[in-house]
Amino acid sequence: MDLCKIYQNTSKCSVSSMECFMVLSTQVQKISIATLCGLFGILCVLENSLVLYLIFSSPNTRRKPSYLFISSLASADILASIIFVCSFVNFHVFNETNFSKEMFLLQLGGVNTSFSASLSSLLLTALDRYLSISRPSEYKLLMTRQRACLALGVLWVTCVTIASLPLLGWNCCTLNSTCSELFPFVDDNYLLSWVCFIVVLLGCMVCAYAHVLWRAHHHAAYMEKHQAHMGKQNTRMRMDVMLAKTLIMVLTVLVLCWSPVLVLMIYSLFARLSDHLRKVFAFCSTLCLLNSMVNPIIYALRSKELNSSLRMIFSHFRRQLKASEESPEAESTHKSSVIET
């Protein structure tokens, strides 16, 4: 680790110093990281691609603002899985350093953009559910398709801008400032700002989900009290309760997957990290990918419309498979009858 001590004291911005950030020292660790990234990444792409197909193949779902937010989440998770797996495995497993500082910051910006957009899409989904439950009579007027598209445009532009700041000059090489112990060329102040941005997103989601859960609880109590006199409103309230529980599940998974990474990032800003903690951070980073993989599973299990569309696809596939298995038998029977005639 002498080279890393030299890096920390003098040569902050040489490309060769990136070897200090390759913390996986054994073949077992590299194989484990490669296996986790490969498994989570492939499942994430397949699941989120399926979610996008289910949404846009149905005219009923693709027009709804809530499913536009879910499609933005799925797109961000697909982008995150592809960029993260390729760059992370290439760097930590294959120890590839044949790229410039700008190329590394571009890859890091892609990862930050996609993960930030994923969290921001979850926030918009939470706000959408908040409006749906708190102001149901005005929901369709407040949350139109045009406003949803505008919100998504602002979301992606903001995430791209924040993630591009290191590439545009906010890095420790250009500013000659303190570099992060976790990411090459990244300024500690930028890392602190990005962590604050993510914490604000999580905090807003917690507030929105808490209110949604509170309203859902009151809806459930109201349903039990007036169940015999409700009609369509009863169905609507049951749907709101189910969606609220879904969002709580999403939030729980989100916090469990992101907390270790954020805690270690914050700790690195105020204390020196040991080699063991930096290895822990490398493995905890795969939890962010796990979150992107779990999100579509929750939607498929909890969303009534997506679940119904998925069952229809499986039923159609089984019918086609059964027909293809029966057709050779029918054809052979037809041929034998012709021969006998």
PDB file of N, CA and C in Angstrom, residues 90-174:
ATOM      1  N   ASN A  90     -15.228  -4.266 -14.783  1.00  0.00           N
ATOM      2  CA  ASN A  90     -14.024  -3.934 -15.545  1.00  0.00           C
ATOM      3  C   ASN A  90     -12.939  -3.351 -14.647  1.00  0.00           C
ATOM      4  N   PHE A  91     -13.362  -2.551 -13.667  1.00  0.00           N
ATOM      5  CA  PHE A  91     -12.384  -1.887 -12.794  1.00  0.00           C
ATOM      6  C   PHE A  91     -11.909  -2.801 -11.671  1.00  0.00           C
ATOM      7  N   HIS A  92     -12.836  -3.420 -10.927  1.00  0.00           N
ATOM      8  CA  HIS A  92     -12.459  -4.165  -9.729  1.00  0.00           C
ATOM      9  C   HIS A  92     -12.063  -5.614 -10.011  1.00  0.00           C
ATOM     10  N   VAL A  93     -12.608  -6.209 -11.059  1.00  0.00           N
ATOM     11  CA  VAL A  93     -12.303  -7.618 -11.342  1.00  0.00           C
ATOM     12  C   VAL A  93     -11.161  -7.743 -12.342  1.00  0.00           C
ATOM     13  N   PHE A  94     -11.265  -7.029 -13.444  1.00  0.00           N
ATOM     14  CA  PHE A  94     -10.225  -7.112 -14.485  1.00  0.00           C
ATOM     15  C   PHE A  94      -9.137  -6.074 -14.309  1.00  0.00           C
ATOM     16  N   ASN A  95      -9.294  -5.165 -13.315  1.00  0.00           N
ATOM     17  CA  ASN A  95      -8.280  -4.156 -13.002  1.00  0.00           C
ATOM     18  C   ASN A  95      -7.847  -3.353 -14.230  1.00  0.00           C
ATOM     19  N   GLU A  96      -8.825  -2.959 -15.014  1.00  0.00           N
ATOM     20  CA  GLU A  96      -8.563  -2.202 -16.229  1.00  0.00           C
ATOM     21  C   GLU A  96      -8.323  -0.735 -15.885  1.00  0.00           C
ATOM     22  N   THR A  97      -7.188  -0.188 -16.313  1.00  0.00           N
ATOM     23  CA  THR A  97      -6.863   1.223 -16.086  1.00  0.00           C
ATOM     24  C   THR A  97      -6.476   1.935 -17.373  1.00  0.00           C
ATOM     25  N   ASN A  98      -6.720   1.294 -18.506  1.00  0.00           N
ATOM     26  CA  ASN A  98      -6.331   1.887 -19.790  1.00  0.00           C
ATOM     27  C   ASN A  98      -7.388   2.873 -20.293  1.00  0.00           C
ATOM     28  N   PHE A  99      -7.704   3.849 -19.451  1.00  0.00           N
ATOM     29  CA  PHE A  99      -8.611   4.911 -19.868  1.00  0.00           C
ATOM     30  C   PHE A  99      -8.221   6.190 -19.142  1.00  0.00           C
ATOM     31  N   SER A 100      -8.649   7.311 -19.679  1.00  0.00           N
ATOM     32  CA  SER A 100      -8.271   8.611 -19.149  1.00  0.00           C
ATOM     33  C   SER A 100      -9.145   8.997 -17.962  1.00  0.00           C
ATOM     34  N   LYS A 101      -8.733  10.086 -17.327  1.00  0.00           N
ATOM     35  CA  LYS A 101      -9.527  10.621 -16.216  1.00  0.00           C
ATOM     36  C   LYS A 101     -10.931  11.000 -16.693  1.00  0.00           C
ATOM     37  N   GLU A 102     -11.004  11.595 -17.874  1.00  0.00           N
ATOM     38  CA  GLU A 102     -12.313  12.009 -18.408  1.00  0.00           C
ATOM     39  C   GLU A 102     -13.220  10.811 -18.658  1.00  0.00           C
ATOM     40  N   MET A 103     -12.651   9.720 -19.178  1.00  0.00           N
ATOM     41  CA  MET A 103     -13.456   8.524 -19.441  1.00  0.00           C
ATOM     42  C   MET A 103     -13.973   7.920 -18.141  1.00  0.00           C
ATOM     43  N   PHE A 104     -13.130   7.905 -17.102  1.00  0.00           N
ATOM     44  CA  PHE A 104     -13.579   7.369 -15.819  1.00  0.00           C
ATOM     45  C   PHE A 104     -14.702   8.227 -15.235  1.00  0.00           C
ATOM     46  N   LEU A 105     -14.533   9.552 -15.277  1.00  0.00           N
ATOM     47  CA  LEU A 105     -15.564  10.441 -14.747  1.00  0.00           C
ATOM     48  C   LEU A 105     -16.848  10.359 -15.565  1.00  0.00           C
ATOM     49  N   LEU A 106     -16.719  10.067 -16.869  1.00  0.00           N
ATOM     50  CA  LEU A 106     -17.910   9.883 -17.707  1.00  0.00           C
ATOM     51  C   LEU A 106     -18.677   8.630 -17.278  1.00  0.00           C
ATOM     52  N   GLN A 107     -17.939   7.534 -17.014  1.00  0.00           N
ATOM     53  CA  GLN A 107     -18.590   6.309 -16.539  1.00  0.00           C
ATOM     54  C   GLN A 107     -19.232   6.533 -15.171  1.00  0.00           C
ATOM     55  N   LEU A 108     -18.507   7.214 -14.294  1.00  0.00           N
ATOM     56  CA  LEU A 108     -19.048   7.496 -12.967  1.00  0.00           C
ATOM     57  C   LEU A 108     -20.285   8.387 -13.070  1.00  0.00           C
ATOM     58  N   GLY A 109     -20.258   9.343 -13.991  1.00  0.00           N
ATOM     59  CA  GLY A 109     -21.420  10.197 -14.201  1.00  0.00           C
ATOM     60  C   GLY A 109     -22.620   9.414 -14.690  1.00  0.00           C
ATOM     61  N   GLY A 110     -22.385   8.416 -15.547  1.00  0.00           N
ATOM     62  CA  GLY A 110     -23.480   7.569 -16.009  1.00  0.00           C
ATOM     63  C   GLY A 110     -24.104   6.769 -14.877  1.00  0.00           C
ATOM     64  N   VAL A 111     -23.265   6.233 -13.998  1.00  0.00           N
ATOM     65  CA  VAL A 111     -23.774   5.480 -12.845  1.00  0.00           C
ATOM     66  C   VAL A 111     -24.562   6.397 -11.914  1.00  0.00           C
ATOM     67  N   ASN A 112     -23.996   7.588 -11.624  1.00  0.00           N
ATOM     68  CA  ASN A 112     -24.687   8.527 -10.743  1.00  0.00           C
ATOM     69  C   ASN A 112     -26.013   8.994 -11.337  1.00  0.00           C
ATOM     70  N   THR A 113     -26.026   9.239 -12.650  1.00  0.00           N
ATOM     71  CA  THR A 113     -27.253   9.688 -13.303  1.00  0.00           C
ATOM     72  C   THR A 113     -28.346   8.641 -13.187  1.00  0.00           C
ATOM     73  N   SER A 114     -28.010   7.404 -13.509  1.00  0.00           N
ATOM     74  CA  SER A 114     -29.021   6.347 -13.527  1.00  0.00           C
ATOM     75  C   SER A 114     -29.548   6.038 -12.129  1.00  0.00           C
ATOM     76  N   PHE A 115     -28.660   5.947 -11.136  1.00  0.00           N
ATOM     77  CA  PHE A 115     -29.126   5.675  -9.774  1.00  0.00           C
ATOM     78  C   PHE A 115     -29.906   6.858  -9.206  1.00  0.00           C
ATOM     79  N   SER A 116     -29.457   8.088  -9.494  1.00  0.00           N
ATOM     80  CA  SER A 116     -30.193   9.267  -9.026  1.00  0.00           C
ATOM     81  C   SER A 116     -31.567   9.334  -9.682  1.00  0.00           C
ATOM     82  N   ALA A 117     -31.635   9.022 -10.980  1.00  0.00           N
ATOM     83  CA  ALA A 117     -32.920   9.026 -11.679  1.00  0.00           C
ATOM     84  C   ALA A 117     -33.837   7.934 -11.140  1.00  0.00           C
ATOM     85  N   SER A 118     -33.268   6.796 -10.754  1.00  0.00           N
ATOM     86  CA  SER A 118     -34.071   5.724 -10.170  1.00  0.00           C
ATOM     87  C   SER A 118     -34.709   6.178  -8.861  1.00  0.00           C
ATOM     88  N   LEU A 119     -33.913   6.790  -7.984  1.00  0.00           N
ATOM     89  CA  LEU A 119     -34.450   7.274  -6.712  1.00  0.00           C
ATOM     90  C   LEU A 119     -35.446   8.410  -6.931  1.00  0.00           C
ATOM     91  N   SER A 120     -35.147   9.305  -7.878  1.00  0.00           N
ATOM     92  CA  SER A 120     -36.052  10.423  -8.150  1.00  0.00           C
ATOM     93  C   SER A 120     -37.376   9.928  -8.731  1.00  0.00           C
ATOM     94  N   SER A 121     -37.324   8.884  -9.551  1.00  0.00           N
ATOM     95  CA  SER A 121     -38.561   8.311 -10.093  1.00  0.00           C
ATOM     96  C   SER A 121     -39.402   7.700  -8.980  1.00  0.00           C
ATOM     97  N   LEU A 122     -38.742   7.078  -8.010  1.00  0.00           N
ATOM     98  CA  LEU A 122     -39.476   6.563  -6.855  1.00  0.00           C
ATOM     99  C   LEU A 122     -40.123   7.696  -6.065  1.00  0.00           C
ATOM    100  N   LEU A 123     -39.423   8.842  -5.981  1.00  0.00           N
ATOM    101  CA  LEU A 123     -40.000   9.991  -5.284  1.00  0.00           C
ATOM    102  C   LEU A 123     -41.238  10.503  -6.015  1.00  0.00           C
ATOM    103  N   LEU A 124     -41.171  10.607  -7.343  1.00  0.00           N
ATOM    104  CA  LEU A 124     -42.338  11.035  -8.108  1.00  0.00           C
ATOM    105  C   LEU A 124     -43.487  10.046  -7.954  1.00  0.00           C
ATOM    106  N   THR A 125     -43.165   8.757  -7.910  1.00  0.00           N
ATOM    107  CA  THR A 125     -44.200   7.745  -7.682  1.00  0.00           C
ATOM    108  C   THR A 125     -44.841   7.931  -6.314  1.00  0.00           C
ATOM    109  N   ALA A 126     -44.022   8.251  -5.308  1.00  0.00           N
ATOM    110  CA  ALA A 126     -44.557   8.488  -3.965  1.00  0.00           C
ATOM    111  C   ALA A 126     -45.456   9.720  -3.945  1.00  0.00           C
ATOM    112  N   LEU A 127     -45.023  10.791  -4.614  1.00  0.00           N
ATOM    113  CA  LEU A 127     -45.842  12.000  -4.665  1.00  0.00           C
ATOM    114  C   LEU A 127     -47.144  11.757  -5.424  1.00  0.00           C
ATOM    115  N   ASP A 128     -47.060  10.930  -6.471  1.00  0.00           N
ATOM    116  CA  ASP A 128     -48.262  10.581  -7.233  1.00  0.00           C
ATOM    117  C   ASP A 128     -49.252   9.833  -6.345  1.00  0.00           C
ATOM    118  N   ARG A 129     -48.768   8.883  -5.550  1.00  0.00           N
ATOM    119  CA  ARG A 129     -49.647   8.154  -4.634  1.00  0.00           C
ATOM    120  C   ARG A 129     -50.174   9.076  -3.537  1.00  0.00           C
ATOM    121  N   TYR A 130     -49.347  10.031  -3.117  1.00  0.00           N
ATOM    122  CA  TYR A 130     -49.783  10.992  -2.103  1.00  0.00           C
ATOM    123  C   TYR A 130     -50.972  11.816  -2.603  1.00  0.00           C
ATOM    124  N   LEU A 131     -50.882  12.304  -3.836  1.00  0.00           N
ATOM    125  CA  LEU A 131     -51.991  13.066  -4.409  1.00  0.00           C
ATOM    126  C   LEU A 131     -53.215  12.189  -4.625  1.00  0.00           C
ATOM    127  N   SER A 132     -52.980  10.951  -5.047  1.00  0.00           N
ATOM    128  CA  SER A 132     -54.087  10.041  -5.315  1.00  0.00           C
ATOM    129  C   SER A 132     -54.905   9.743  -4.059  1.00  0.00           C
ATOM    130  N   ILE A 133     -54.224   9.648  -2.918  1.00  0.00           N
ATOM    131  CA  ILE A 133     -54.918   9.301  -1.681  1.00  0.00           C
ATOM    132  C   ILE A 133     -55.405  10.537  -0.932  1.00  0.00           C
ATOM    133  N   SER A 134     -54.607  11.616  -0.925  1.00  0.00           N
ATOM    134  CA  SER A 134     -54.987  12.801  -0.151  1.00  0.00           C
ATOM    135  C   SER A 134     -56.033  13.647  -0.861  1.00  0.00           C
ATOM    136  N   ARG A 135     -56.005  13.667  -2.208  1.00  0.00           N
ATOM    137  CA  ARG A 135     -56.967  14.486  -2.958  1.00  0.00           C
ATOM    138  C   ARG A 135     -57.528  13.677  -4.124  1.00  0.00           C
ATOM    139  N   PRO A 136     -58.275  12.625  -3.831  1.00  0.00           N
ATOM    140  CA  PRO A 136     -58.746  11.730  -4.892  1.00  0.00           C
ATOM    141  C   PRO A 136     -59.693  12.397  -5.887  1.00  0.00           C
ATOM    142  N   SER A 137     -60.525  13.346  -5.426  1.00  0.00           N
ATOM    143  CA  SER A 137     -61.484  13.982  -6.327  1.00  0.00           C
ATOM    144  C   SER A 137     -60.809  14.921  -7.328  1.00  0.00           C
ATOM    145  N   GLU A 138     -59.637  15.452  -6.973  1.00  0.00           N
ATOM    146  CA  GLU A 138     -58.923  16.387  -7.840  1.00  0.00           C
ATOM    147  C   GLU A 138     -57.709  15.761  -8.507  1.00  0.00           C
ATOM    148  N   TYR A 139     -57.501  14.468  -8.290  1.00  0.00           N
ATOM    149  CA  TYR A 139     -56.263  13.840  -8.753  1.00  0.00           C
ATOM    150  C   TYR A 139     -56.081  13.951 -10.267  1.00  0.00           C
ATOM    151  N   LYS A 140     -57.126  13.647 -11.036  1.00  0.00           N
ATOM    152  CA  LYS A 140     -56.999  13.664 -12.495  1.00  0.00           C
ATOM    153  C   LYS A 140     -56.743  15.057 -13.033  1.00  0.00           C
ATOM    154  N   LEU A 141     -57.200  16.080 -12.326  1.00  0.00           N
ATOM    155  CA  LEU A 141     -56.925  17.458 -12.746  1.00  0.00           C
ATOM    156  C   LEU A 141     -55.521  17.892 -12.364  1.00  0.00           C
ATOM    157  N   LEU A 142     -55.049  17.425 -11.219  1.00  0.00           N
ATOM    158  CA  LEU A 142     -53.718  17.809 -10.754  1.00  0.00           C
ATOM    159  C   LEU A 142     -52.607  17.038 -11.466  1.00  0.00           C
ATOM    160  N   MET A 143     -52.809  15.743 -11.650  1.00  0.00           N
ATOM    161  CA  MET A 143     -51.765  14.902 -12.241  1.00  0.00           C
ATOM    162  C   MET A 143     -52.186  14.492 -13.656  1.00  0.00           C
ATOM    163  N   THR A 144     -51.889  15.349 -14.615  1.00  0.00           N
ATOM    164  CA  THR A 144     -52.175  15.051 -16.016  1.00  0.00           C
ATOM    165  C   THR A 144     -50.950  14.424 -16.672  1.00  0.00           C
ATOM    166  N   ARG A 145     -51.152  13.876 -17.850  1.00  0.00           N
ATOM    167  CA  ARG A 145     -50.036  13.269 -18.579  1.00  0.00           C
ATOM    168  C   ARG A 145     -48.974  14.306 -18.932  1.00  0.00           C
ATOM    169  N   GLN A 146     -49.406  15.522 -19.295  1.00  0.00           N
ATOM    170  CA  GLN A 146     -48.464  16.580 -19.645  1.00  0.00           C
ATOM    171  C   GLN A 146     -47.614  16.976 -18.443  1.00  0.00           C
ATOM    172  N   ARG A 147     -48.233  17.100 -17.284  1.00  0.00           N
ATOM    173  CA  ARG A 147     -47.470  17.453 -16.086  1.00  0.00           C
ATOM    174  C   ARG A 147     -46.531  16.327 -15.680  1.00  0.00           C
ATOM    175  N   ALA A 148     -46.962  15.101 -15.867  1.00  0.00           N
ATOM    176  CA  ALA A 148     -46.095  13.971 -15.548  1.00  0.00           C
ATOM    177  C   ALA A 148     -44.861  13.968 -16.454  1.00  0.00           C
ATOM    178  N   CYS A 149     -45.060  14.205 -17.743  1.00  0.00           N
ATOM    179  CA  CYS A 149     -43.921  14.254 -18.677  1.00  0.00           C
ATOM    180  C   CYS A 149     -42.995  15.414 -18.350  1.00  0.00           C
ATOM    181  N   LEU A 150     -43.571  16.567 -17.960  1.00  0.00           N
ATOM    182  CA  LEU A 150     -42.748  17.710 -17.571  1.00  0.00           C
ATOM    183  C   LEU A 150     -41.924  17.391 -16.332  1.00  0.00           C
ATOM    184  N   ALA A 151     -42.546  16.751 -15.352  1.00  0.00           N
ATOM    185  CA  ALA A 151     -41.821  16.379 -14.134  1.00  0.00           C
ATOM    186  C   ALA A 151     -40.687  15.406 -14.440  1.00  0.00           C
ATOM    187  N   LEU A 152     -40.930  14.449 -15.328  1.00  0.00           N
ATOM    188  CA  LEU A 152     -39.881  13.496 -15.704  1.00  0.00           C
ATOM    189  C   LEU A 152     -38.750  14.199 -16.456  1.00  0.00           C
ATOM    190  N   GLY A 153     -39.089  15.167 -17.298  1.00  0.00           N
ATOM    191  CA  GLY A 153     -38.046  15.913 -17.999  1.00  0.00           C
ATOM    192  C   GLY A 153     -37.156  16.687 -17.043  1.00  0.00           C
ATOM    193  N   VAL A 154     -37.778  17.362 -16.059  1.00  0.00           N
ATOM    194  CA  VAL A 154     -37.000  18.090 -15.049  1.00  0.00           C
ATOM    195  C   VAL A 154     -36.149  17.124 -14.236  1.00  0.00           C
ATOM    196  N   LEU A 155     -36.716  15.986 -13.911  1.00  0.00           N
ATOM    197  CA  LEU A 155     -36.001  14.960 -13.135  1.00  0.00           C
ATOM    198  C   LEU A 155     -34.716  14.529 -13.842  1.00  0.00           C
ATOM    199  N   TRP A 156     -34.833  14.128 -15.094  1.00  0.00           N
ATOM    200  CA  TRP A 156     -33.665  13.609 -15.818  1.00  0.00           C
ATOM    201  C   TRP A 156     -32.635  14.695 -16.094  1.00  0.00           C
ATOM    202  N   VAL A 157     -33.075  15.911 -16.406  1.00  0.00           N
ATOM    203  CA  VAL A 157     -32.126  17.005 -16.645  1.00  0.00           C
ATOM    204  C   VAL A 157     -31.358  17.322 -15.362  1.00  0.00           C
ATOM    205  N   THR A 158     -32.054  17.338 -14.231  1.00  0.00           N
ATOM    206  CA  THR A 158     -31.401  17.605 -12.948  1.00  0.00           C
ATOM    207  C   THR A 158     -30.383  16.528 -12.607  1.00  0.00           C
ATOM    208  N   CYS A 159     -30.753  15.268 -12.793  1.00  0.00           N
ATOM    209  CA  CYS A 159     -29.836  14.164 -12.478  1.00  0.00           C
ATOM    210  C   CYS A 159     -28.606  14.177 -13.384  1.00  0.00           C
ATOM    211  N   VAL A 160     -28.811  14.428 -14.664  1.00  0.00           N
ATOM    212  CA  VAL A 160     -27.682  14.492 -15.592  1.00  0.00           C
ATOM    213  C   VAL A 160     -26.755  15.652 -15.238  1.00  0.00           C
ATOM    214  N   THR A 161     -27.332  16.800 -14.876  1.00  0.00           N
ATOM    215  CA  THR A 161     -26.520  17.980 -14.533  1.00  0.00           C
ATOM    216  C   THR A 161     -25.675  17.723 -13.294  1.00  0.00           C
ATOM    217  N   ILE A 162     -26.297  17.186 -12.245  1.00  0.00           N
ATOM    218  CA  ILE A 162     -25.563  16.929 -11.000  1.00  0.00           C
ATOM    219  C   ILE A 162     -24.466  15.891 -11.226  1.00  0.00           C
ATOM    220  N   ALA A 163     -24.767  14.846 -11.990  1.00  0.00           N
ATOM    221  CA  ALA A 163     -23.779  13.787 -12.221  1.00  0.00           C
ATOM    222  C   ALA A 163     -22.644  14.239 -13.121  1.00  0.00           C
ATOM    223  N   SER A 164     -22.872  15.272 -13.927  1.00  0.00           N
ATOM    224  CA  SER A 164     -21.844  15.736 -14.877  1.00  0.00           C
ATOM    225  C   SER A 164     -20.880  16.742 -14.269  1.00  0.00           C
ATOM    226  N   LEU A 165     -21.149  17.202 -13.062  1.00  0.00           N
ATOM    227  CA  LEU A 165     -20.312  18.248 -12.460  1.00  0.00           C
ATOM    228  C   LEU A 165     -18.832  17.844 -12.321  1.00  0.00           C
ATOM    229  N   PRO A 166     -18.502  16.609 -11.888  1.00  0.00           N
ATOM    230  CA  PRO A 166     -17.082  16.245 -11.840  1.00  0.00           C
ATOM    231  C   PRO A 166     -16.404  16.286 -13.206  1.00  0.00           C
ATOM    232  N   LEU A 167     -17.110  15.854 -14.239  1.00  0.00           N
ATOM    233  CA  LEU A 167     -16.552  15.875 -15.587  1.00  0.00           C
ATOM    234  C   LEU A 167     -16.383  17.305 -16.083  1.00  0.00           C
ATOM    235  N   LEU A 168     -17.239  18.214 -15.624  1.00  0.00           N
ATOM    236  CA  LEU A 168     -17.193  19.611 -16.059  1.00  0.00           C
ATOM    237  C   LEU A 168     -16.184  20.442 -15.282  1.00  0.00           C
ATOM    238  N   GLY A 169     -15.564  19.858 -14.246  1.00  0.00           N
ATOM    239  CA  GLY A 169     -14.522  20.593 -13.533  1.00  0.00           C
ATOM    240  C   GLY A 169     -14.538  20.479 -12.029  1.00  0.00           C
ATOM    241  N   TRP A 170     -15.648  20.000 -11.453  1.00  0.00           N
ATOM    242  CA  TRP A 170     -15.689  19.855  -9.998  1.00  0.00           C
ATOM    243  C   TRP A 170     -15.057  18.521  -9.599  1.00  0.00           C
ATOM    244  N   ASN A 171     -13.744  18.436  -9.743  1.00  0.00           N
ATOM    245  CA  ASN A 171     -12.988  17.257  -9.329  1.00  0.00           C
ATOM    246  C   ASN A 171     -11.711  17.705  -8.647  1.00  0.00           C
ATOM    247  N   CYS A 172     -11.090  16.803  -7.913  1.00  0.00           N
ATOM    248  CA  CYS A 172      -9.939  17.182  -7.103  1.00  0.00           C
ATOM    249  C   CYS A 172      -8.706  17.487  -7.944  1.00  0.00           C
ATOM    250  N   CYS A 173      -8.686  17.045  -9.212  1.00  0.00           N
ATOM    251  CA  CYS A 173      -7.554  17.349 -10.077  1.00  0.00           C
ATOM    252  C   CYS A 173      -7.595  18.807 -10.522  1.00  0.00           C
ATOM    253  N   THR A 174      -8.750  19.249 -10.981  1.00  0.00           N
ATOM    254  CA  THR A 174      -8.897  20.625 -11.459  1.00  0.00           C
ATOM    255  C   THR A 174      -8.794  21.616 -10.309  1.00  0.00           C
TER     256      THR A 174
END
